[in-house]
Short mmCIF file of C-alpha atoms and ligand atoms in Angstrom, two decimals:
data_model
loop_
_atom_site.label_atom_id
_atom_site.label_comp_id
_atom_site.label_asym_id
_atom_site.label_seq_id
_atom_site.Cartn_x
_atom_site.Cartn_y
_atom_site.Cartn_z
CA UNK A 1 40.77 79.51 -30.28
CA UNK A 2 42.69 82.23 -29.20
CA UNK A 3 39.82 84.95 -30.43
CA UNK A 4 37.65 82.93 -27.84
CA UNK A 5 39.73 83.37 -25.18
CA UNK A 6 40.73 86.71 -25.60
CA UNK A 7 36.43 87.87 -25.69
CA UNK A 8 35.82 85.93 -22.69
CA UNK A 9 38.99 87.31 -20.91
CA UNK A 10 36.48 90.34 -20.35
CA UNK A 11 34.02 89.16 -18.84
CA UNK A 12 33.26 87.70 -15.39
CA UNK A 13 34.44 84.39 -14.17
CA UNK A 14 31.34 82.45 -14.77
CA UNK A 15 30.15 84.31 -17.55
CA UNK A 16 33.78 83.38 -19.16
CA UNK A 17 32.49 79.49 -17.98
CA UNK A 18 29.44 79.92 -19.95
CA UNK A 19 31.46 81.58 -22.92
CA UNK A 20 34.37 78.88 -22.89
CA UNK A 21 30.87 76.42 -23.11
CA UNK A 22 29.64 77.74 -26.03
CA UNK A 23 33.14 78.15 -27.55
CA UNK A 24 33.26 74.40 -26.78
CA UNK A 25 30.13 74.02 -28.36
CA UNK A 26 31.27 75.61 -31.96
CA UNK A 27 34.11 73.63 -31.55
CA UNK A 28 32.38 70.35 -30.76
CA UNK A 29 29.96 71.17 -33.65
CA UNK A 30 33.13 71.63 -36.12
CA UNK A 31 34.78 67.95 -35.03
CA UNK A 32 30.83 66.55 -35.36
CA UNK A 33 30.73 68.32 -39.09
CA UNK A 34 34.55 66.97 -40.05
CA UNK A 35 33.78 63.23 -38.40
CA UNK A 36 31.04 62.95 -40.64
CA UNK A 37 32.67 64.30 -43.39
CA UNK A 38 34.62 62.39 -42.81
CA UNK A 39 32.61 59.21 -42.89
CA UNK A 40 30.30 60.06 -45.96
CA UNK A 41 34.03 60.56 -47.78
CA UNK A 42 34.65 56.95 -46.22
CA UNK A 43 31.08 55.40 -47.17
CA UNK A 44 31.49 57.11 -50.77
CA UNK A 45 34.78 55.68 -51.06
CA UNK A 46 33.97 52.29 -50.17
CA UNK A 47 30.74 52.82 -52.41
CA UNK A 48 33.03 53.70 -55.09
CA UNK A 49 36.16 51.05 -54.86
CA UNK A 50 34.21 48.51 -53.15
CA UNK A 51 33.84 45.35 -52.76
CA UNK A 52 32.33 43.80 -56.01
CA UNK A 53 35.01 41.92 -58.10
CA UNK A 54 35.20 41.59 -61.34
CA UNK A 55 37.63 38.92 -63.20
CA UNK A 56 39.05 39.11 -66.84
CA UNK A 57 40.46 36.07 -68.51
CA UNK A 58 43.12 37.97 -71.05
CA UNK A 59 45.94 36.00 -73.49
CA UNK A 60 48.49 36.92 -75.89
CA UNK A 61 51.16 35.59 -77.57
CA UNK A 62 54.96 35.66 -76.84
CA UNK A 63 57.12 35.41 -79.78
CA UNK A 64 60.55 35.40 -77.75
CA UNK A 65 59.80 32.66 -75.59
CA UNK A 66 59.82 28.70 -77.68
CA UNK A 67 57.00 26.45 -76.40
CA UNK A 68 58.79 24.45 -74.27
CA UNK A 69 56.77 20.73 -73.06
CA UNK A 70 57.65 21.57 -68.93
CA UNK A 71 55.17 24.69 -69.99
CA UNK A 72 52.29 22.00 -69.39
CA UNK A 73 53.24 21.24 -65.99
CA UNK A 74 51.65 24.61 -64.15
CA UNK A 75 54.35 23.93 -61.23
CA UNK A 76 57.80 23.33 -63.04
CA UNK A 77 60.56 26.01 -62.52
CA UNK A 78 60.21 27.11 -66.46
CA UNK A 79 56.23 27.78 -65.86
CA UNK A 80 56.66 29.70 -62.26
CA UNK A 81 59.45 31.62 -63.70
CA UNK A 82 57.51 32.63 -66.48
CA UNK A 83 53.94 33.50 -63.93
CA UNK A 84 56.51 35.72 -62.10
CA UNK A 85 57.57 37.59 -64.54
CA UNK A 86 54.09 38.17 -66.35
CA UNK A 87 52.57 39.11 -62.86
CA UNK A 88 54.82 41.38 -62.05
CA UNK A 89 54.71 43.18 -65.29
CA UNK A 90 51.11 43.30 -64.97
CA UNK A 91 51.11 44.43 -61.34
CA UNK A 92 53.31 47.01 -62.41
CA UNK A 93 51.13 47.80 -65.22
CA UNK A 94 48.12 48.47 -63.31
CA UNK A 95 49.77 50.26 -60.61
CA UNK A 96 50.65 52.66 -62.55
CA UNK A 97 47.59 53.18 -64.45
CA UNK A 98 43.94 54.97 -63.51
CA UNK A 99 43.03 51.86 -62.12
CA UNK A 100 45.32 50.98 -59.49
CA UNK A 101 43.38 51.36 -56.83
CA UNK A 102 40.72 48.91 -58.21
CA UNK A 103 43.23 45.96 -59.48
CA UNK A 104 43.32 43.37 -57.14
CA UNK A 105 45.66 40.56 -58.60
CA UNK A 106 46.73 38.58 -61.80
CA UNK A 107 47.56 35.02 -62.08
CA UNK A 108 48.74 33.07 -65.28
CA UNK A 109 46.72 29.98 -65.57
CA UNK A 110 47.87 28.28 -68.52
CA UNK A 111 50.91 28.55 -71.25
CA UNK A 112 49.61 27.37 -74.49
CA UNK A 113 51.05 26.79 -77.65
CA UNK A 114 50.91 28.54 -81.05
CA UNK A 115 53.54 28.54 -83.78
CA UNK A 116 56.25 26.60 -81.56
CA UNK A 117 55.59 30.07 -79.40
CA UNK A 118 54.08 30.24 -75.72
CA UNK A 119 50.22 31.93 -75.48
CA UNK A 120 50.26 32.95 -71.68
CA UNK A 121 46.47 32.86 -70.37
CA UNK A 122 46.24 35.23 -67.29
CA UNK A 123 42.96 35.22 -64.99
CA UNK A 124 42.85 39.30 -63.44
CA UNK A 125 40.57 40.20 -60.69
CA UNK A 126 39.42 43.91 -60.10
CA UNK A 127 37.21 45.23 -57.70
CA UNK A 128 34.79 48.04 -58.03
CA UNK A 129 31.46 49.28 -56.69
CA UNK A 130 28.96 48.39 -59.30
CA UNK A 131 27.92 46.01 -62.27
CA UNK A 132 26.43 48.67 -64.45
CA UNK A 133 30.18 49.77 -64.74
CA UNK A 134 31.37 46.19 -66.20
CA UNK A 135 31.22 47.60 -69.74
CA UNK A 136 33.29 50.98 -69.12
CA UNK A 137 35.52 48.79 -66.99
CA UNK A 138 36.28 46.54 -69.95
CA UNK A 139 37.67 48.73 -71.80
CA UNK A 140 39.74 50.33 -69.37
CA UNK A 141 41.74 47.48 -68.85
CA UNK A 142 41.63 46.56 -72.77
CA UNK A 143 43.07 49.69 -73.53
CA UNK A 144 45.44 49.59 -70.92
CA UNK A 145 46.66 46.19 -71.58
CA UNK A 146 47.30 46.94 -75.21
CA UNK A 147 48.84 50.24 -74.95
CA UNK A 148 51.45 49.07 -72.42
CA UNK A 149 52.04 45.13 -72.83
CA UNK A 150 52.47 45.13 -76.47
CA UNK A 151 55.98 45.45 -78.72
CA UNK A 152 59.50 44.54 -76.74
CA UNK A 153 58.98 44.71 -72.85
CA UNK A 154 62.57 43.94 -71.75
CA UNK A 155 62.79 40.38 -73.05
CA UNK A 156 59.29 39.64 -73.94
CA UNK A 157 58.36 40.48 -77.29
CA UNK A 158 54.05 40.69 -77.42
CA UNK A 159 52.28 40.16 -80.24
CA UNK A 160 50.03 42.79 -80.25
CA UNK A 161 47.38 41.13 -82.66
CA UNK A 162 47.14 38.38 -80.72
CA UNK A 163 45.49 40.00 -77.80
CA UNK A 164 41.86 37.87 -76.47
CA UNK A 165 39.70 39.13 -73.99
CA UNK A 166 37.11 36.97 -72.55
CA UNK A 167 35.10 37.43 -69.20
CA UNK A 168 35.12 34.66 -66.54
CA UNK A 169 32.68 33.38 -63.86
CA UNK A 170 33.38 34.39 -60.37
CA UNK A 171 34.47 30.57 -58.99
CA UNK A 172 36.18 29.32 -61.84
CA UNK A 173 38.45 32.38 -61.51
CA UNK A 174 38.75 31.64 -57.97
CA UNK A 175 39.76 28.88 -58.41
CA UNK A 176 42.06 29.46 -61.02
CA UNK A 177 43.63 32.22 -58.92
CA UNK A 178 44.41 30.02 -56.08
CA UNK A 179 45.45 26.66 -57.64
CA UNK A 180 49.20 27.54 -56.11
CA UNK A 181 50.76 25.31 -53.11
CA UNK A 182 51.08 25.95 -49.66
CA UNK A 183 49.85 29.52 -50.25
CA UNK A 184 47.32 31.66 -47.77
CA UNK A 185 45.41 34.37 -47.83
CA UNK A 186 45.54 35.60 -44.41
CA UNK A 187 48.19 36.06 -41.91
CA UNK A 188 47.25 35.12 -38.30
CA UNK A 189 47.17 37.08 -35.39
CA UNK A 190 48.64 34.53 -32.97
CA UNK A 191 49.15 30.28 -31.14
CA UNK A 192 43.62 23.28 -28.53
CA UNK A 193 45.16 20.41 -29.64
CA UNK A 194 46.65 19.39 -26.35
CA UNK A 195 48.25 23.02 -25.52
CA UNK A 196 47.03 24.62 -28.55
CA UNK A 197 44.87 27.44 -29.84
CA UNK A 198 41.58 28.00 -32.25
CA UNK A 199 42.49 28.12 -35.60
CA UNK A 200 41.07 31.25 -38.38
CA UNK A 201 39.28 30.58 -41.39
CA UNK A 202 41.52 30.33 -44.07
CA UNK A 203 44.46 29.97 -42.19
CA UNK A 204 45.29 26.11 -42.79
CA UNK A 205 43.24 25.75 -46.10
CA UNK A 206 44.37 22.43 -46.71
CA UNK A 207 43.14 20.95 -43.33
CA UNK A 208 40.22 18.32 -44.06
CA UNK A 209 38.06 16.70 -41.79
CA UNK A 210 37.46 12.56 -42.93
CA UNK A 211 34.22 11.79 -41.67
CA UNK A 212 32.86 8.55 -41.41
CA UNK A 213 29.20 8.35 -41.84
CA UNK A 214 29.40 12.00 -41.10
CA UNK A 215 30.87 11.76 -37.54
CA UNK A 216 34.69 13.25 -37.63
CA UNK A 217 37.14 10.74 -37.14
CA UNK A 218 40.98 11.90 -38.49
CA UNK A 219 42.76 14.06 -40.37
CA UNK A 220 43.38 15.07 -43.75
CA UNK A 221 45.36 17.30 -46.16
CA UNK A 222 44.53 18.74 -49.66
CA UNK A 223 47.10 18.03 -51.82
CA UNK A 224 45.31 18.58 -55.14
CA UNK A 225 41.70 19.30 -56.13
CA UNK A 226 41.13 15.63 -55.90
CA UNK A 227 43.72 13.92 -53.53
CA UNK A 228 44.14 13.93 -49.79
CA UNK A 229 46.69 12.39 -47.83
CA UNK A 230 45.79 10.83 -44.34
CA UNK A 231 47.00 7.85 -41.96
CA UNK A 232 46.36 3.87 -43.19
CA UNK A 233 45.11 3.58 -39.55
CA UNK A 234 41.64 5.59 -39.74
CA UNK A 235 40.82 2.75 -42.11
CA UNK A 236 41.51 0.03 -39.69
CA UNK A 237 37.48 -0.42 -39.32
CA UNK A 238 36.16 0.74 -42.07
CA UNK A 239 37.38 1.39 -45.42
CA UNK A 240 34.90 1.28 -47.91
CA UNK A 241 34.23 4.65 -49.43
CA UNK A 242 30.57 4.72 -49.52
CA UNK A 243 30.89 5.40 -45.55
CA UNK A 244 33.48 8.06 -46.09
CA UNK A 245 33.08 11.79 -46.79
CA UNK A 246 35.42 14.67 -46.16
CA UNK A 247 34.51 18.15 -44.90
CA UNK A 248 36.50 21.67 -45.27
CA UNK A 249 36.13 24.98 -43.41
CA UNK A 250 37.04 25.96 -39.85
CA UNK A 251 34.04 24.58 -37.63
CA UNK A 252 33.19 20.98 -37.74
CA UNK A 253 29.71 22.04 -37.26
CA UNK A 254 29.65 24.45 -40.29
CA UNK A 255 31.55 22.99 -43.25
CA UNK A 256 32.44 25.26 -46.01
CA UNK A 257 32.09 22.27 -48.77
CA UNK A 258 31.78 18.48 -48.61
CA UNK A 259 32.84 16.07 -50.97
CA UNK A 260 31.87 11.93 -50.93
CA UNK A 261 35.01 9.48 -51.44
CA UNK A 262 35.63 7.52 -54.69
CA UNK A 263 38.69 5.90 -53.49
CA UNK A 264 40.57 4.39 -50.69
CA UNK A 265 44.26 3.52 -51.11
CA UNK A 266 45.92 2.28 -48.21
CA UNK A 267 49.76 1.85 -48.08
CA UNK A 268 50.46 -1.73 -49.32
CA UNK A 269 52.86 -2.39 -46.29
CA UNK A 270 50.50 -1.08 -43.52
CA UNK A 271 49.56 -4.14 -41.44
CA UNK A 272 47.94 -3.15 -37.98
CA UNK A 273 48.90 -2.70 -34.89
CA UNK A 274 52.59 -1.94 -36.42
CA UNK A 275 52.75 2.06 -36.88
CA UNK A 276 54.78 1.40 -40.20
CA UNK A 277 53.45 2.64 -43.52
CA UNK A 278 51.15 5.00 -41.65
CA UNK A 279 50.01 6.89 -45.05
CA UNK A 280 46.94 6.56 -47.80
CA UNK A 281 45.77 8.59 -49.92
CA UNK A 282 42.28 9.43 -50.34
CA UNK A 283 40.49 10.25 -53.88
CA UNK A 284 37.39 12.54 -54.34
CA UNK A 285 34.72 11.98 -55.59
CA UNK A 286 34.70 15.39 -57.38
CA UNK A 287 36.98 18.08 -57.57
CA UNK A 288 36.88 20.70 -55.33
CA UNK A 289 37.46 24.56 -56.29
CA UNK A 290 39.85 25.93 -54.61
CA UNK A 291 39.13 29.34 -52.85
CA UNK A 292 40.83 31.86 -50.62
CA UNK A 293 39.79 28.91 -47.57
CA UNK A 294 40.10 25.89 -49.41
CA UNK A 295 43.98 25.43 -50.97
CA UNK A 296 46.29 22.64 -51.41
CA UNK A 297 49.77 22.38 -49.33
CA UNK A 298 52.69 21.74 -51.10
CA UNK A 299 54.67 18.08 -50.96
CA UNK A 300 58.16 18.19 -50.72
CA UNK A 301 60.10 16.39 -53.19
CA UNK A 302 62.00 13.43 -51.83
CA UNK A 303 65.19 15.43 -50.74
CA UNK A 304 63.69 18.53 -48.89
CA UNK A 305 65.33 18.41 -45.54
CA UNK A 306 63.05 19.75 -42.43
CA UNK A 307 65.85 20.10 -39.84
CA UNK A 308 65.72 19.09 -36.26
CA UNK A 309 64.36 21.90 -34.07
CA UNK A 310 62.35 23.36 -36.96
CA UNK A 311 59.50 25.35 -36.04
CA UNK A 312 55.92 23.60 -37.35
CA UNK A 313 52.85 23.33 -36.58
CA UNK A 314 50.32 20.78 -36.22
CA UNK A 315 46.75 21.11 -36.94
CA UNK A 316 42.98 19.12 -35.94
CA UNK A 317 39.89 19.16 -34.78
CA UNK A 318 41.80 15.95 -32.17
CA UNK A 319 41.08 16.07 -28.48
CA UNK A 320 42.32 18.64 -26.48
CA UNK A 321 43.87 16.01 -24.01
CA UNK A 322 43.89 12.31 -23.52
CA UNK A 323 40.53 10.92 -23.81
CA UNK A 324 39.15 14.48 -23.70
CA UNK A 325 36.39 16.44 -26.25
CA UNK A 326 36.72 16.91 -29.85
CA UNK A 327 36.13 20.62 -30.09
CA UNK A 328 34.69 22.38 -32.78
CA UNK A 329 36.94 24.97 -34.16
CA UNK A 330 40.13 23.67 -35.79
CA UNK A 331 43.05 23.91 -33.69
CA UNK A 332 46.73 24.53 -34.28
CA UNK A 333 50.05 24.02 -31.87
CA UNK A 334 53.54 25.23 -33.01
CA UNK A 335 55.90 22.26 -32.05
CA UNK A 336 59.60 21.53 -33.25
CA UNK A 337 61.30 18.62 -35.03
CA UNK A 338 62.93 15.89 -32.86
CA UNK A 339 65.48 14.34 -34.68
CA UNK A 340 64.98 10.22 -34.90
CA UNK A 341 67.94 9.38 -32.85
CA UNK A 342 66.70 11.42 -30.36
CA UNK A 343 63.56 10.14 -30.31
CA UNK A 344 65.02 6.64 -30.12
CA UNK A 345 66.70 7.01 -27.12
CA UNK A 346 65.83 4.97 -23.93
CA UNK A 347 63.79 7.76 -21.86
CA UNK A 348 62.14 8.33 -25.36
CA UNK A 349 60.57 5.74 -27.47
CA UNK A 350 63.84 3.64 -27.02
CA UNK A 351 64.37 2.26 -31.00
CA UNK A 352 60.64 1.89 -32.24
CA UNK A 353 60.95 5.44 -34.46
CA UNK A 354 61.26 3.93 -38.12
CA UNK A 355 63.29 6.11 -41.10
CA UNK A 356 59.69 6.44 -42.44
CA UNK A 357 57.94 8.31 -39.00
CA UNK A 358 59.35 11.05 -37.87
CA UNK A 359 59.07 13.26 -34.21
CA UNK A 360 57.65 16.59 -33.28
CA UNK A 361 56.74 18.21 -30.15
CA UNK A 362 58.39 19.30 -26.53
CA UNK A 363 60.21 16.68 -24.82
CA UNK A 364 58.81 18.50 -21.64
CA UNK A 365 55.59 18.23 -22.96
CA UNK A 366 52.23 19.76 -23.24
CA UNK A 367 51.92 20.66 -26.81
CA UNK A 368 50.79 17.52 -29.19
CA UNK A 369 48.58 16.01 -31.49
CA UNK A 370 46.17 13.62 -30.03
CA UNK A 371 43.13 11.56 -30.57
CA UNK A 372 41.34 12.63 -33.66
CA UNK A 373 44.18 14.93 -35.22
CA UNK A 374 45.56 11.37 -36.70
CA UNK A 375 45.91 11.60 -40.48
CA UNK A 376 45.63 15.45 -40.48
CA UNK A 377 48.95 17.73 -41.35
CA UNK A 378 52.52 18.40 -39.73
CA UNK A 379 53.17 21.55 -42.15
CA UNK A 380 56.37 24.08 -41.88
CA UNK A 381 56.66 27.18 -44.07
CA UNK A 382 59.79 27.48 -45.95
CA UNK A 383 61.36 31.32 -45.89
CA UNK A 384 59.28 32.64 -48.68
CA UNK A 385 56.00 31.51 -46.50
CA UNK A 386 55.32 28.93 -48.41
CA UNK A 387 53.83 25.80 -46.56
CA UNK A 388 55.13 21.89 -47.22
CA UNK A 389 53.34 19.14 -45.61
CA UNK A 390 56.07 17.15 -42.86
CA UNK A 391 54.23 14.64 -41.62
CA UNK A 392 50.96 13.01 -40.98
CA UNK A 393 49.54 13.09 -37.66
CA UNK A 394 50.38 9.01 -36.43
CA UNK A 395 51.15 8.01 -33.00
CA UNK A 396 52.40 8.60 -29.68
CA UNK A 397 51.95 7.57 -26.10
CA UNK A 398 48.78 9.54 -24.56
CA UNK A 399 48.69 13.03 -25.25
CA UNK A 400 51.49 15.43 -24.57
CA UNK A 401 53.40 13.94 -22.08
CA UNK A 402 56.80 14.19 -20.82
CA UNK A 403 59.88 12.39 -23.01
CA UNK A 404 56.38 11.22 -25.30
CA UNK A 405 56.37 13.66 -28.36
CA UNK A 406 54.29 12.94 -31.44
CA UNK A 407 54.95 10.59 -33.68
CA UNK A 408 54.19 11.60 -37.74
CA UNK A 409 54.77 9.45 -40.78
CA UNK A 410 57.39 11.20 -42.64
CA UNK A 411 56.52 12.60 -45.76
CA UNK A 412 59.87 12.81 -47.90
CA UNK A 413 59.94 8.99 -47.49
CA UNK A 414 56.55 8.29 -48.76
CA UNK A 415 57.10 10.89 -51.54
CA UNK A 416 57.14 8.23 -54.51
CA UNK A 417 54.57 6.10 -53.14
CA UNK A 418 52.48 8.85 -53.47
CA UNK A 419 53.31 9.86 -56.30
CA UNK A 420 52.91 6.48 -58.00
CA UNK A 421 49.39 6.39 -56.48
CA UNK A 422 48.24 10.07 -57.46
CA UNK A 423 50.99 10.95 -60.05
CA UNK A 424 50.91 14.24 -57.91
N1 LIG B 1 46.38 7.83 -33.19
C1 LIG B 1 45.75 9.06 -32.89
C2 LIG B 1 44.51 9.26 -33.76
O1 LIG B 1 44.02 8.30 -34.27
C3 LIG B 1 46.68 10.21 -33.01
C4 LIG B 1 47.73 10.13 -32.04
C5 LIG B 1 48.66 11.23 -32.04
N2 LIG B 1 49.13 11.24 -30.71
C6 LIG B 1 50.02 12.04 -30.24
N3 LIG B 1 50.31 11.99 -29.00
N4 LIG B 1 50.65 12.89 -31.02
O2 LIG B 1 43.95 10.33 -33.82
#
């Protein structure tokens, strides 16, 4: 620049105009040649680490850990312990190999038994830009696997014989890497319900809509690949399951996957118009698989406390106010927990709050559930982000009044009826 300046210095004013110009023009043409440089390098990159995945299904044998039976169970302490410390010696594995910038993620998916040891299963997923390279890729991570998880790895001992490779369709690994509770892939950027906001795919994977002869009419939440939990009362006028399906994805109008009903189980103790026993659970007719949009929330065991003025948030495809439209995109409002003797107090809904229901909302108002949300989730994330399921949507008095907050069947409560009905 200054060698510009310094030749044109010479020269008349406007001839120094038309020099600066040209100067401008070399210099334009320089940022034009580096921005497009810049974007082949981009475009190549992409080309080169892009988007295809790739999943391996890869187990070995541990002979320091005993085969313990609470192995079986994929969500006991013994068998997330044991995923945690397999993924992160994989993760750390790969990082530090040639292909870290093409492995995505590991998961174990099953803890088998050989010899009274454990046989950890692990489903990986890679991505990369083309299938012709499947074969090179393969043994890539082969050799890597078996270089660096075999012998004494702090206090896993690998039995480097025992080492299977086998390659694994694109949903079943899918769903095999997403099979975990409460879990989601993407973190929103923001908060119609009444006083709500539109929801983004994947961001409440367990929402379901329960749709009765195809028209939505409540709530529903994933709990496994074949149970739901929803409110007794969607059933009042119809409950056989022919006329039932359930939809998933964020748009009424576009659902990801369907799935017809094969069973109906309404809380024993549910007797309409009483609010009590507002819960049933709701049994596929097939399992779905679960994918980065379609995941399961966690329950909470029995003696999980949510305390009052927790933040959670409610989700549905409900009205957006009393006797208002059902809208299309799923909708979520942040609310907080009223405690019960709150909620029982004169102004409120003076003594008809049950041990089983439980309150959420404003006491001023304007954010709520409302028609249409009944049955679907009350969820709150615990401090590791993982998301438990509160309450199911209920009752209340109109939409997001004043002193009128919703009203949720409380989920600790129902915990063992649940379980005797799902053996979730
Ligand atoms: N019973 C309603 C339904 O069937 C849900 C009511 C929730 N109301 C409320 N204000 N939170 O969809």
């Amino acid at each position: 620049m200054p060698v510009c300046l310094s030749k044109s210095a010479k020269r008349t004013e406007s001839k120094t105009k038309v020099k600066l110009t040209r100067c401008g023009k070399i210099t334009l043409g320089i940022l034009m040649t580096v921005i497009a440089a810049l974007l082949v390098g981009l475009v190549v990159y992409f080309a080169a680490y892009g988007k295809i995945p790739f999943y391996y299904h890869v187990s070995f044998k541990v002979n320091s850990i005993n085969y313990d039976e609470k192995f079986a169970k994929p969500y006991s302490k013994e068998y997330m312990d044991l995923n945690k410390k397999i993924v992160s010696l994989i993760n750390k594995t790969f990082h530090e190999s040639r292909l870290r910038r093409q492995y995505v993620t590991s998961h174990v998916v099953q803890v088998s038994r050989a010899n009274g040891k454990v046989v950890i299963h692990v489903v990986l997923k890679f991505k990369s830009c083309c299938k012709n390279n499947a074969a090179k890729f393969w043994d890539r991570i082969e050799t890597i696997l078996r270089q660096k998880l075999t012998g004494q790895i702090g206090s896993l001992l690998i039995d480097a014989s025992s080492f299977k490779f086998s390659d694994i369709a694109m949903p079943i690994a899918e769903n095999l890497l997403h099979t975990c509770c409460g879990q989601r892939t993407i973190t929103p950027s923001g908060n119609k319900i009444a006083g709500g906001q539109d929801a983004e795919e994947g961001e409440w994977p367990w929402q379901a809509s329960l749709q009765q002869n195809n028209v939505h009419r409540c709530g529903a939440t994933l709990i496994s690949n074949h149970w739901l939990v929803t409110a007794a009362h969607c059933f009042i006028k119809a409950n056989d399951p022919k006329e039932w399906n359930v939809t998933f994805g964020l748009l009424l109008s576009d659902p990801k996957t369907q799935r017809a009903v094969k069973n109906i189980i309404i809380h024993e103790n549910y007797h309409y118009p009483a609010h009590d026993n507002d819960i049933a659970v709701v049994h596929l007719a097939s399992p779905v698989l679960y994918t980065s949009n379609i995941r399961r929330a966690c329950l909470p065991e029995t003696n999980h406390t949510f305390p009052p003025s927790s933040d959670v948030v409610v989700t549905g495809w409900g009205t957006l106010r009393t006797d208002g439209k059902i809208p299309n995109i799923l909708q979520k409002a942040s609310v907080k927990i009223i405690d019960n003797k709150t909620c029982n107090s004169g102004k409120v809904y003076g003594g008809v709050v049950t041990p089983g229901m439980l309150c959420a909302g404003f006491l001023r108002g304007h954010v709520d559930a409302c028609q249409g949300d009944s049955g679907g989730p009350l969820v709150s994330a615990d401090d590791k982000g993982t998301w438990f399921l509160v309450g199911i949507v209920s009752w209340g008095d109109e939409c997001a009044l004043p002193n009128k907050p919703g009203v949720y069947t409380r989920v600790t409560y129902y915990r063992d009826w649940i379980m005797s009905k799902t053996g979730l």
